[in-house]
mmCIF file of C-alpha atoms in Angstrom:
data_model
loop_
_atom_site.group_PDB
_atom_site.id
_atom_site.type_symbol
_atom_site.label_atom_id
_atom_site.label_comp_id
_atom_site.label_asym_id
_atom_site.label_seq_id
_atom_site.Cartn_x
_atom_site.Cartn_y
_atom_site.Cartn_z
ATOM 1 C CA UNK A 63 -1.789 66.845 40.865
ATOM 2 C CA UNK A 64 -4.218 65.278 38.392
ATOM 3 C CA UNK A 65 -3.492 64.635 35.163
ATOM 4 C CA UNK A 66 -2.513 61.163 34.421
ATOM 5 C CA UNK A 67 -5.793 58.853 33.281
ATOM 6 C CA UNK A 68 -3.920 55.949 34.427
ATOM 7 C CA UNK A 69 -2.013 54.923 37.741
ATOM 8 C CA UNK A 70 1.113 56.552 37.985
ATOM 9 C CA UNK A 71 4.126 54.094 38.697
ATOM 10 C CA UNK A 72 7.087 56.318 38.632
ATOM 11 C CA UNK A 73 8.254 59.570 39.942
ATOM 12 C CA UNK A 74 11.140 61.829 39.995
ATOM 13 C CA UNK A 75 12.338 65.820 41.632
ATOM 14 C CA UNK A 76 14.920 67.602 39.999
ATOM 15 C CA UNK A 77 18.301 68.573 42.468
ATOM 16 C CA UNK A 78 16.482 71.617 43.675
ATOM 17 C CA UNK A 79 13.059 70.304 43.942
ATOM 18 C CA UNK A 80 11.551 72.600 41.312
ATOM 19 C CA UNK A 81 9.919 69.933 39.617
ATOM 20 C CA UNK A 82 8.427 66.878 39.459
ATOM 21 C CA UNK A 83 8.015 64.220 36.517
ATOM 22 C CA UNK A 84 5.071 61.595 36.901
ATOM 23 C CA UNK A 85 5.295 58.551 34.174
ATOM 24 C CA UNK A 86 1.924 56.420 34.160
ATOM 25 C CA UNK A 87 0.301 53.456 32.625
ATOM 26 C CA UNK A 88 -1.681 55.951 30.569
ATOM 27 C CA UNK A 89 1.851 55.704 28.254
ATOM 28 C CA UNK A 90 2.905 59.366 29.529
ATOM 29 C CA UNK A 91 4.969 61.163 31.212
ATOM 30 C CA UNK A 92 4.273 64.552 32.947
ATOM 31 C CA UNK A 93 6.318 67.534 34.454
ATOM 32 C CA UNK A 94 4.693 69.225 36.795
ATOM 33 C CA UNK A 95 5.947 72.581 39.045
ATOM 34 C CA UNK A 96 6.663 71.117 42.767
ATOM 35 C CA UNK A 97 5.680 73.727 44.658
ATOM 36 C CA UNK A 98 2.349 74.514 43.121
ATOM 37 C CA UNK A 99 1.542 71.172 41.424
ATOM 38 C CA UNK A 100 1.166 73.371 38.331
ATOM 39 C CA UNK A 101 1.072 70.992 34.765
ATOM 40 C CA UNK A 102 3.997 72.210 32.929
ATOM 41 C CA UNK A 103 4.064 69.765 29.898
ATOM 42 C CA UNK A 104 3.187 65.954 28.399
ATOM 43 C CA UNK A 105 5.423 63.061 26.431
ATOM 44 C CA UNK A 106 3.790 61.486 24.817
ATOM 45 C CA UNK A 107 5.435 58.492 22.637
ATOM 46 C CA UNK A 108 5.505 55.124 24.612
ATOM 47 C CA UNK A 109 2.949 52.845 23.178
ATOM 48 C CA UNK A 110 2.755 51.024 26.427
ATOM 49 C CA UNK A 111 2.928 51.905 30.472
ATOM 50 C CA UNK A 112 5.653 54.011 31.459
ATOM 51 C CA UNK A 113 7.278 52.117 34.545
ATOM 52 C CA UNK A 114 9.976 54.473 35.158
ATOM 53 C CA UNK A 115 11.176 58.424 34.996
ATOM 54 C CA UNK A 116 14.671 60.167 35.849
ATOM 55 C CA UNK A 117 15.800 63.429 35.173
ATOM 56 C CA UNK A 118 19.098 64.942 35.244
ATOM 57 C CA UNK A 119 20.192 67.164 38.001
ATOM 58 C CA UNK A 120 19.518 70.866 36.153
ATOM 59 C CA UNK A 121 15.551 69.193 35.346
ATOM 60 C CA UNK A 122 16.488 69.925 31.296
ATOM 61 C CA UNK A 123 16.807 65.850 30.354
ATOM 62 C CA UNK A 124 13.824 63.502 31.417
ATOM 63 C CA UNK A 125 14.485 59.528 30.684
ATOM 64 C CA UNK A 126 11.165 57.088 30.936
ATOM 65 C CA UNK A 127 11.068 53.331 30.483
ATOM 66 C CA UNK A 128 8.252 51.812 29.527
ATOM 67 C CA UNK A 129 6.293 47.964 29.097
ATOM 68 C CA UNK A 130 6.580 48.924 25.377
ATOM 69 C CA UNK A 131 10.460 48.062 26.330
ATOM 70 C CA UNK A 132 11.609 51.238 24.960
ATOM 71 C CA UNK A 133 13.615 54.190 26.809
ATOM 72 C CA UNK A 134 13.364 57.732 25.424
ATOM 73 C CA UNK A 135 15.391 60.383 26.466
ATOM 74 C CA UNK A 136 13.368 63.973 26.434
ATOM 75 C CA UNK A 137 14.702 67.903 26.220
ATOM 76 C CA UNK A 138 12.503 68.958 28.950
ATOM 77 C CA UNK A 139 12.266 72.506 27.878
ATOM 78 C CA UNK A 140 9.074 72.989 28.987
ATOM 79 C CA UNK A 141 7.266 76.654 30.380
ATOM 80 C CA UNK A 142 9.520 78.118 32.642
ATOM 81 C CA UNK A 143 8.490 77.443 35.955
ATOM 82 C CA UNK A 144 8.133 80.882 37.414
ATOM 83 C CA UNK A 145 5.829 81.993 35.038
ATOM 84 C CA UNK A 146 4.052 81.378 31.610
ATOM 85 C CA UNK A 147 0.823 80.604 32.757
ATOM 86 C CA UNK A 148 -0.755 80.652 29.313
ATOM 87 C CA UNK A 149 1.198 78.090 27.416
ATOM 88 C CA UNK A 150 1.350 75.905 30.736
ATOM 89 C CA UNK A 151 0.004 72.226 30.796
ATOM 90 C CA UNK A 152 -1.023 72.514 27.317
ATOM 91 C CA UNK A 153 -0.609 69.321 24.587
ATOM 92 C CA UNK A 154 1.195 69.449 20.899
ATOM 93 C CA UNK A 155 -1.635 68.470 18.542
ATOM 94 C CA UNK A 156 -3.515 72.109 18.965
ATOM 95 C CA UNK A 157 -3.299 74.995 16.568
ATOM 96 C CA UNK A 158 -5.779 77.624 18.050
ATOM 97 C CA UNK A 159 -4.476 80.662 19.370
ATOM 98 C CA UNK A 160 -4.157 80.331 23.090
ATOM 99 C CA UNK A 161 -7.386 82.308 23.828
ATOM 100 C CA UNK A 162 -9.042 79.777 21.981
ATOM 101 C CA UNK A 163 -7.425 77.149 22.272
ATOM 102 C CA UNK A 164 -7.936 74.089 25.549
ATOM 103 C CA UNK A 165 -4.087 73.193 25.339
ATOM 104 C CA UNK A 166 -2.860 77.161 25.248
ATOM 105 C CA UNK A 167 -0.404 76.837 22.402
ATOM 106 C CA UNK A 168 -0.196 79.342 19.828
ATOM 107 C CA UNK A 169 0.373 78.618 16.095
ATOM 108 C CA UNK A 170 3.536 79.032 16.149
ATOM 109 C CA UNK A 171 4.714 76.981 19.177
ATOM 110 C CA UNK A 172 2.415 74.324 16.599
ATOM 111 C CA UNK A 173 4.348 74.454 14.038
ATOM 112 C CA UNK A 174 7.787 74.452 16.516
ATOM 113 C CA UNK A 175 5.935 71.333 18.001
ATOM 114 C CA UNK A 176 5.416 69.822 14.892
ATOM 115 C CA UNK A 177 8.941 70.126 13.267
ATOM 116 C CA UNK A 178 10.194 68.567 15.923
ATOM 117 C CA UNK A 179 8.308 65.702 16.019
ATOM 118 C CA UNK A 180 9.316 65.394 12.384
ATOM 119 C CA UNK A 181 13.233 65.877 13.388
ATOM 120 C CA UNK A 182 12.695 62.320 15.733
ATOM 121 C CA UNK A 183 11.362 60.631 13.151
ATOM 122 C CA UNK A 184 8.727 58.821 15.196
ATOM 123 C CA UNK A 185 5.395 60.129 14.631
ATOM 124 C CA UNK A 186 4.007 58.548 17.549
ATOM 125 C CA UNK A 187 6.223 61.187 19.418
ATOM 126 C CA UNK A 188 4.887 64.081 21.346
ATOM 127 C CA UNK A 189 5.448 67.098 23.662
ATOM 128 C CA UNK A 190 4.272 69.738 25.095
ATOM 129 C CA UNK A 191 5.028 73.326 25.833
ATOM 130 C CA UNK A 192 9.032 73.397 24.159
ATOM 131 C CA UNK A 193 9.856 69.466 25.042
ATOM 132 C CA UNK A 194 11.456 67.213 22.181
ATOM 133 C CA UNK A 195 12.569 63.756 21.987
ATOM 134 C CA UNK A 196 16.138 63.234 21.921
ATOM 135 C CA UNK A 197 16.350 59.418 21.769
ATOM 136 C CA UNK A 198 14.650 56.094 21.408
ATOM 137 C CA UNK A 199 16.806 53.499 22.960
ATOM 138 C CA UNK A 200 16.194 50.008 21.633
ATOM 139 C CA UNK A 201 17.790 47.085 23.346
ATOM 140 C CA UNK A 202 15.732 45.524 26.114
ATOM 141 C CA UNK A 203 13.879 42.473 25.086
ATOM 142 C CA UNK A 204 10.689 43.283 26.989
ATOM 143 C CA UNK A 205 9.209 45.970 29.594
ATOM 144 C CA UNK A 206 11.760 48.748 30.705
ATOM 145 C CA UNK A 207 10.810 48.897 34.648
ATOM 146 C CA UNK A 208 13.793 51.296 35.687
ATOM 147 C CA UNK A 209 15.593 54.006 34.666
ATOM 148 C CA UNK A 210 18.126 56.416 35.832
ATOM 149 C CA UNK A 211 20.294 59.562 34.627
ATOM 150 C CA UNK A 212 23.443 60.795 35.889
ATOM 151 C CA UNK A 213 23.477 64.418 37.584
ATOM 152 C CA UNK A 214 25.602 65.641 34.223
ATOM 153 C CA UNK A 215 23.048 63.766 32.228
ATOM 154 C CA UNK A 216 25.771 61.825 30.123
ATOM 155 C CA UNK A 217 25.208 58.645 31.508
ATOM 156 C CA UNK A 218 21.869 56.604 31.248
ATOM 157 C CA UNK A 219 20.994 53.124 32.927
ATOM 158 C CA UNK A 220 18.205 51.263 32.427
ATOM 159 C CA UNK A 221 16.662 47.479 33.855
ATOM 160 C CA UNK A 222 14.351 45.525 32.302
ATOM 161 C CA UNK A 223 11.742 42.501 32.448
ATOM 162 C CA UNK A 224 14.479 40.597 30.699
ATOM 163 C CA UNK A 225 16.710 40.502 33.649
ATOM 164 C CA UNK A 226 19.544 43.198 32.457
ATOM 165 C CA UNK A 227 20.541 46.200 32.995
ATOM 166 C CA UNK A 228 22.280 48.870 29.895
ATOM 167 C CA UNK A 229 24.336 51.406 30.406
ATOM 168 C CA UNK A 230 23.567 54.321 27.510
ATOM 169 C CA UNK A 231 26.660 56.728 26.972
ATOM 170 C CA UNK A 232 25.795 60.244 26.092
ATOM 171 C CA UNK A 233 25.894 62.609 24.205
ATOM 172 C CA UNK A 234 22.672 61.714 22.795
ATOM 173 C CA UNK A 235 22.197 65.072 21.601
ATOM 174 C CA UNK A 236 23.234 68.244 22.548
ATOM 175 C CA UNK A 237 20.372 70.066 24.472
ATOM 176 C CA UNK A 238 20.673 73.182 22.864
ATOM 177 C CA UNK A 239 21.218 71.789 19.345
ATOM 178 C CA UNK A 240 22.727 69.181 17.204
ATOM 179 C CA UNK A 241 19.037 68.551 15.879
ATOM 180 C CA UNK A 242 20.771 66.216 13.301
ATOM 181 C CA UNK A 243 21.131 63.438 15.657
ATOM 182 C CA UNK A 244 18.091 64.114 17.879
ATOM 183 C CA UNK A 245 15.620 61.084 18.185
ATOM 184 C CA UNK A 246 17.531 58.655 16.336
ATOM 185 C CA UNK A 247 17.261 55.032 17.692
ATOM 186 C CA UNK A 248 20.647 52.898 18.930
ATOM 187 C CA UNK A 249 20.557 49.267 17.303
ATOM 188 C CA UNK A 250 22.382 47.571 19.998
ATOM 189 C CA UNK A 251 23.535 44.506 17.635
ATOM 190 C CA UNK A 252 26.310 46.969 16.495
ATOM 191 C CA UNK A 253 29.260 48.631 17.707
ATOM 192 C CA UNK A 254 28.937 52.026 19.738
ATOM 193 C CA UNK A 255 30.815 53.443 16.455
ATOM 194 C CA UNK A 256 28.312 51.947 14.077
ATOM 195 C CA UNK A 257 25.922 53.714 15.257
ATOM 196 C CA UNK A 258 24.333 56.416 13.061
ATOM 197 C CA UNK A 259 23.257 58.676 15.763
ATOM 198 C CA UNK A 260 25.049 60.686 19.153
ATOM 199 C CA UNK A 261 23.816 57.691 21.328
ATOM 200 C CA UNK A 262 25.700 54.517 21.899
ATOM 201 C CA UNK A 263 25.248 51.664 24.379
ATOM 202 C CA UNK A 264 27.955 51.272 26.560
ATOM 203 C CA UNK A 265 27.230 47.987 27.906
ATOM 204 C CA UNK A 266 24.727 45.199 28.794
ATOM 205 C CA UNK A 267 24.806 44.061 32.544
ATOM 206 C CA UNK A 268 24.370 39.975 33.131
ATOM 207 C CA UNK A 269 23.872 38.816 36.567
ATOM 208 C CA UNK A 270 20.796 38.713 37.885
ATOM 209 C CA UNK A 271 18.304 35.392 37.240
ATOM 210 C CA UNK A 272 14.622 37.620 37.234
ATOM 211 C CA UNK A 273 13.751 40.940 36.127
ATOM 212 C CA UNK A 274 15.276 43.862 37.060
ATOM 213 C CA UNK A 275 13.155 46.205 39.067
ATOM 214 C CA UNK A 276 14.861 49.253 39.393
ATOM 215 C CA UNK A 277 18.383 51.468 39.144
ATOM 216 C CA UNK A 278 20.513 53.809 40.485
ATOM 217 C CA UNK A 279 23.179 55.970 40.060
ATOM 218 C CA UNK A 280 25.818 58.134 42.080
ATOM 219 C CA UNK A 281 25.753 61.545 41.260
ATOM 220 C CA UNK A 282 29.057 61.497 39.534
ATOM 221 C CA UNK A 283 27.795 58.705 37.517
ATOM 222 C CA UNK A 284 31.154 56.329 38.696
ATOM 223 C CA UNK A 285 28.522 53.934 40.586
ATOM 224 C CA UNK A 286 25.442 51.598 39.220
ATOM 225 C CA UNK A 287 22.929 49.730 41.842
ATOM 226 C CA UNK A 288 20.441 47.197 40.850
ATOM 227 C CA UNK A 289 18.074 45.141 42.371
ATOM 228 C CA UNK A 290 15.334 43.109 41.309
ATOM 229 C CA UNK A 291 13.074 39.548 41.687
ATOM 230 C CA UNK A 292 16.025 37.480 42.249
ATOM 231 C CA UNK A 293 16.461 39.664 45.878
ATOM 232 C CA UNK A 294 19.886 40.559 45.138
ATOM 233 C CA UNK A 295 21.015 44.370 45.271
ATOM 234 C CA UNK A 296 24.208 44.465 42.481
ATOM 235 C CA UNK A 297 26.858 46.668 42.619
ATOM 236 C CA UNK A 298 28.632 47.842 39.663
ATOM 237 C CA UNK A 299 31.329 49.688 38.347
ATOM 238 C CA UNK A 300 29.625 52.372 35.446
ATOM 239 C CA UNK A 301 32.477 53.074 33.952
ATOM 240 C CA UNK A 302 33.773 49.105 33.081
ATOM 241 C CA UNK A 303 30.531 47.770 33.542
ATOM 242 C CA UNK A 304 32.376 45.277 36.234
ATOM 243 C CA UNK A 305 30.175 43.853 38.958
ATOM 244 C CA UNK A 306 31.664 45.205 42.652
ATOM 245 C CA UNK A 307 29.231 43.401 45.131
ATOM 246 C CA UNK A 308 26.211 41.254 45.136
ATOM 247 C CA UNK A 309 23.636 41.847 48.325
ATOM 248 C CA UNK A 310 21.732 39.594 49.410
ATOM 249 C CA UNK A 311 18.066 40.889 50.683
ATOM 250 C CA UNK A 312 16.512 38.612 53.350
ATOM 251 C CA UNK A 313 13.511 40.456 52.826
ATOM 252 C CA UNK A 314 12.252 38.962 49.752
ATOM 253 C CA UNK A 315 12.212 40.527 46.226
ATOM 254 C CA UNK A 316 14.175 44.085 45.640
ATOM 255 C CA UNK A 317 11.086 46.454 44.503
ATOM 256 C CA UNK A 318 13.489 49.758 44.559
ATOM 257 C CA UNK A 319 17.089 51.208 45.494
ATOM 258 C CA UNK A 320 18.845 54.246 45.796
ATOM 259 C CA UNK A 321 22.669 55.831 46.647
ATOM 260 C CA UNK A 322 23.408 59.150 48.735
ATOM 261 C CA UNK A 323 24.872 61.701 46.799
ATOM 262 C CA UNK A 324 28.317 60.468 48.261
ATOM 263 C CA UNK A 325 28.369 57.216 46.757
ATOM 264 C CA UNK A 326 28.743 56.086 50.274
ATOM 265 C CA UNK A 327 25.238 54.318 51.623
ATOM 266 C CA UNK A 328 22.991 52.520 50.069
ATOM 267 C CA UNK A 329 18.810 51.886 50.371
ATOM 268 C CA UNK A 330 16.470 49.379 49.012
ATOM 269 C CA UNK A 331 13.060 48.833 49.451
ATOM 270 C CA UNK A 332 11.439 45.867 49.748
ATOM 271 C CA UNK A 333 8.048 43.262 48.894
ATOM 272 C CA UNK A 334 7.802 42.429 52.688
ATOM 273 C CA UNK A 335 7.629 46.052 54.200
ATOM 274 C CA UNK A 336 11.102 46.912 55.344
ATOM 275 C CA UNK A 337 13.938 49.102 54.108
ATOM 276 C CA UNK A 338 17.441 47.691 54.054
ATOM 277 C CA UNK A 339 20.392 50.123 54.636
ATOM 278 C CA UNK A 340 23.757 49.349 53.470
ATOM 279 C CA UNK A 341 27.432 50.138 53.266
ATOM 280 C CA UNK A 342 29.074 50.496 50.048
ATOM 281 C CA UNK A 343 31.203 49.641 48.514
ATOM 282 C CA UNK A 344 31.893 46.756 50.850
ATOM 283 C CA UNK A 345 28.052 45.644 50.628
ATOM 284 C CA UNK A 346 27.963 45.646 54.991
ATOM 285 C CA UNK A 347 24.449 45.692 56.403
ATOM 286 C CA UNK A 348 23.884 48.718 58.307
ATOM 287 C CA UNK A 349 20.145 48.331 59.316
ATOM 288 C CA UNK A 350 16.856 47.028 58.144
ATOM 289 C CA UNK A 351 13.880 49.524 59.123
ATOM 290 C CA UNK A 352 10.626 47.878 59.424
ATOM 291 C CA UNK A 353 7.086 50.195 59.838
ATOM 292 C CA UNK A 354 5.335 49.762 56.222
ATOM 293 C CA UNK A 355 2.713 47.069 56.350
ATOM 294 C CA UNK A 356 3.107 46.346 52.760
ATOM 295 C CA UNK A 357 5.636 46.529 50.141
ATOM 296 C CA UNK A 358 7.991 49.490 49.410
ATOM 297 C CA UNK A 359 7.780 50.401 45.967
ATOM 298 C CA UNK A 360 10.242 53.548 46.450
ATOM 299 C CA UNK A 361 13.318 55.182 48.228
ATOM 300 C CA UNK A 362 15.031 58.214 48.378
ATOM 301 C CA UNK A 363 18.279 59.581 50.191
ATOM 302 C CA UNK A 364 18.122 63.212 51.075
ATOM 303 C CA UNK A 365 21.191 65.099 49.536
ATOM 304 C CA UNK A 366 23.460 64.951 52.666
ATOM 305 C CA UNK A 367 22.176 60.990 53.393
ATOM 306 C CA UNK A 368 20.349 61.859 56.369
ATOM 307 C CA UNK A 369 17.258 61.333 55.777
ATOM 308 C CA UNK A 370 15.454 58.201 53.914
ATOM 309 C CA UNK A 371 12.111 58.466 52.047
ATOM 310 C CA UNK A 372 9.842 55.341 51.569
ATOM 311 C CA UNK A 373 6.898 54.574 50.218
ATOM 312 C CA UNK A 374 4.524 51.901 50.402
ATOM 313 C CA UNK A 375 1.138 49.780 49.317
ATOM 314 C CA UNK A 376 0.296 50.741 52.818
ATOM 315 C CA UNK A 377 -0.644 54.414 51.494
ATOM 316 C CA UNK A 378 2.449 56.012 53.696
ATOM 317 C CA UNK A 379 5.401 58.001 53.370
ATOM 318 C CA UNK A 380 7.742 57.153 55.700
ATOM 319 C CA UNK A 381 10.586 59.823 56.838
ATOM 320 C CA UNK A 382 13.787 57.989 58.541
ATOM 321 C CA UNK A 383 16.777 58.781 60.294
ATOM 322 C CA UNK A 384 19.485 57.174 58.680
ATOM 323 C CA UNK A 385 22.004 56.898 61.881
ATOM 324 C CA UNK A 386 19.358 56.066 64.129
ATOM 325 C CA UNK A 387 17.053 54.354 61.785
ATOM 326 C CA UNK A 388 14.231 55.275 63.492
ATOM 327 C CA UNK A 389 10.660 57.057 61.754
ATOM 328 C CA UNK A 390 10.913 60.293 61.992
ATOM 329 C CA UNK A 391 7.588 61.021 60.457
ATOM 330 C CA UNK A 392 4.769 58.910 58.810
ATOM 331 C CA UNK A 393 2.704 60.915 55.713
ATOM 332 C CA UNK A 394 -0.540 59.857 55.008
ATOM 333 C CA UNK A 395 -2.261 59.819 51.540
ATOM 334 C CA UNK A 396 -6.020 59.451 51.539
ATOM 335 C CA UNK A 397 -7.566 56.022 51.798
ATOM 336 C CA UNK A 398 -8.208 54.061 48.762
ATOM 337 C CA UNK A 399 -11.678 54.399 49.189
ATOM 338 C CA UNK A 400 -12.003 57.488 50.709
ATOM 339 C CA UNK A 401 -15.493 59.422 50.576
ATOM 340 C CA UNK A 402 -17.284 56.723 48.443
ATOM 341 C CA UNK A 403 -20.523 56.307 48.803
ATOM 342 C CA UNK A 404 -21.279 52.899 48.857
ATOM 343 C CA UNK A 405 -24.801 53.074 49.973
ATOM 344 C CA UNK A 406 -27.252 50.903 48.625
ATOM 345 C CA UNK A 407 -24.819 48.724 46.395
ATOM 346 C CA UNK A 408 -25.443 45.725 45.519
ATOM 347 C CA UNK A 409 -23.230 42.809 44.410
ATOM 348 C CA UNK A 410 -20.388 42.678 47.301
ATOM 349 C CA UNK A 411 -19.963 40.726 50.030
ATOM 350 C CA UNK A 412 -20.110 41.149 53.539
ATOM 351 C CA UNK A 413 -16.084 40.949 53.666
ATOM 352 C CA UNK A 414 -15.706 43.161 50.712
ATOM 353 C CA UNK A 415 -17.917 45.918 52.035
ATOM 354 C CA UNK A 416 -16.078 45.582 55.573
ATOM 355 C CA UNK A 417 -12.797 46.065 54.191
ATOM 356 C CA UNK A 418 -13.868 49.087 51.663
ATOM 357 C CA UNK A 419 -15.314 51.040 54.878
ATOM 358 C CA UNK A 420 -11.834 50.331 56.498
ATOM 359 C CA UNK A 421 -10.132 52.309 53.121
ATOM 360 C CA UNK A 422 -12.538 55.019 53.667
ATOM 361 C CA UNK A 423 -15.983 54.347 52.272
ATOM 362 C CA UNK A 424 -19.185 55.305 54.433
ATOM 363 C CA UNK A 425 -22.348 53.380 54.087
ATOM 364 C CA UNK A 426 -25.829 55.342 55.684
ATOM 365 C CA UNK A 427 -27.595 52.320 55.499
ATOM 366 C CA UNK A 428 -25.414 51.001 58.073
ATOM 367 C CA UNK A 429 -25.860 51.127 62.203
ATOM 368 C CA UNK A 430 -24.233 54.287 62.371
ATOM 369 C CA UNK A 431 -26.495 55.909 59.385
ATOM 370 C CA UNK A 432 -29.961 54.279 60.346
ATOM 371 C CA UNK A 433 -29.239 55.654 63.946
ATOM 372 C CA UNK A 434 -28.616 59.111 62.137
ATOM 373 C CA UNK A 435 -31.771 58.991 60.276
ATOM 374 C CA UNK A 436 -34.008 58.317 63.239
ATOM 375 C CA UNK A 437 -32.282 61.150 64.957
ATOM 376 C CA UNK A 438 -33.243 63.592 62.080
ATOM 377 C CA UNK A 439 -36.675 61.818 61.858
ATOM 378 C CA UNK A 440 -37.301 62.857 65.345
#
């Protein structure tokens, strides 16, 4: 799936694994169809990175964090995703027919576009292909580095750079209306009644002494897991905002987490490699899986908590089995370097070029490529 023009930090499947959301330091976020890797739509908004991306379970609301320290919650109406090819992938700012025009949105999905950007009130706003912006939640103090959404969608958490994590309470607005109070922002110095529009935060989470990396929640939205540069996992209540457990990671700083569906286990992945499994509520240590040889940036339960997704700096995707804790399966993206040509360049060192030929890169000038060219010489 290409797309992004920046590295993509955070990404996200709806509960049937229909689709995928991508957010990226190029400030966007992107919905994509799983199966096909067919672009569906772009937000566009965030004037900085996006960090983080969550969707609800039905794949309608899409929340993204960003370094900008802002969270936006999207309608991701976007092209359905058995069908319309022509309006697919396209971006809000063109008004050609779609036979003429690169983004494949008509005049009239233009001017749709366009109103609703004006209903949010933030012209910096855009999206693509039926998506509008619901929300822009204001309260963080810096960068916005995870986010997550409760399977109903009425229940948004977010951590931050500034070492807290907020709990949003829905409705924001209603999906399929209530355009009055789309896109409004939440001043968190007031009162959830003060505020002017459907969103309202709930509450603001103290605990941890560094930033907070990312968050979870349990699909019924009852509990909230943190776990950031302090290497503590936290445990809390969502519903009284009341801190249940604090784990303490002997693998260094917490990079990501995540709960089975059940509420029952929980996963975090970590700077030194490994993946920690534990019990909740009662914060017991189940296991600590070790395999990555560099840090795990993200985990994933399967929906019956039997299988554990990681992800590394190593370039792998590791597959687990939870009550064995053993690898079930190791996926392998392409090296960093993979394919490049790095014949003839000047300017790195011996070490350098060594360790970009280990990611991938070939160099004919080398032993193996002068042998080659005195085989084709003769």
């Amino acid at each position: 799936m290409q797309g992004h023009t920046g590295g993509v930090r955070g990404v996200t499947l709806s509960a049937d694994g229909r689709l995928l959301a991508s957010g990226s330091w190029d400030g966007t976020s992107r919905l994509w169809e799983a199966r096909s890797g067919r672009p569906l739509g772009t937000l566009r908004g965030h004037t900085s990175g996006v960090w983080g991306v969550a969707m609800n379970a039905e794949g309608r609301l899409l929340a993204s964090g960003s370094e900008d320290g802002m969270v936006r919650l999207w309608e991701a109406s976007f092209a359905d995703v058995a069908g319309d090819e022509a309006s697919a992938g396209g971006t809000a700012d063109s008004g050609q027919s779609p036979a003429a025009s690169p983004s494949g949105i008509s005049p009239e999905r233009g001017e749709k576009l366009a109103a609703r950007r004006a209903d949010t009130g933030d012209s910096r706003a855009t999206a693509s292909n039926g998506g509008r912006l619901l929300a822009t939640l204001h309260g963080h103090t810096s960068g916005v580095w995870g986010v997550a959404l409760s399977a109903d969608g009425r229940l948004l958490a977010s951590g931050g750079q500034d070492g807290t994590v907020r709990l949003w309470q829905a409705p924001f607005a209603d999906v399929e209306g209530d355009k009055a109070s789309a896109g409004r922002t939440a001043d968190s110095g007031r009162s959830p009644a003060a505020s002017s529009s459907g969103e309202r935060l709930r509450a603001t989470l103290s605990g941890h002494t560094g930033p907070v990396y990312d968050v979870a929640l349990s699909v019924d939205g009852r509990l909230l897991a943190s776990g950031g540069l302090d290497r503590t996992v936290r445990l809390w209540d969502a519903s009284s905002g009341r801190l249940l457990a604090t784990l303490q990671s002997h693998a260094g700083l917490v990079c990501g987490v995540a709960l089975s569906a059940d509420g029952r286990l929980l996963a975090s992945g970590n700077f030194d490699g490994t993946v920690e499994l534990w019990q909740v509520p009662d914060g017991q240590p189940l296991a600590t899986l070790t395999g990555h040889t560099g840090p795990v940036y993200g985990v994933a339960l399967s929906a019956d908590g039997k299988l554990l997704a990681s992800g590394g700096l190593d370039g792998t995707v590791r597959l687990w089995d939870v009550s064995s804790g053993t690898c079930v399966r190791t996926l392998r993206s392409d090296r960093r370097y993979e394919r490049m040509n790095i014949t003839g360049v000047t300017g790195i060192t011996a070490a350098q070029r060594a360790a970009m030929l280990a990611l991938g890169a070939v160099d004919h000038q080398g032993p193996a490529g002068e042998a080659l060219a005195g085989a084709q010489l003769t």
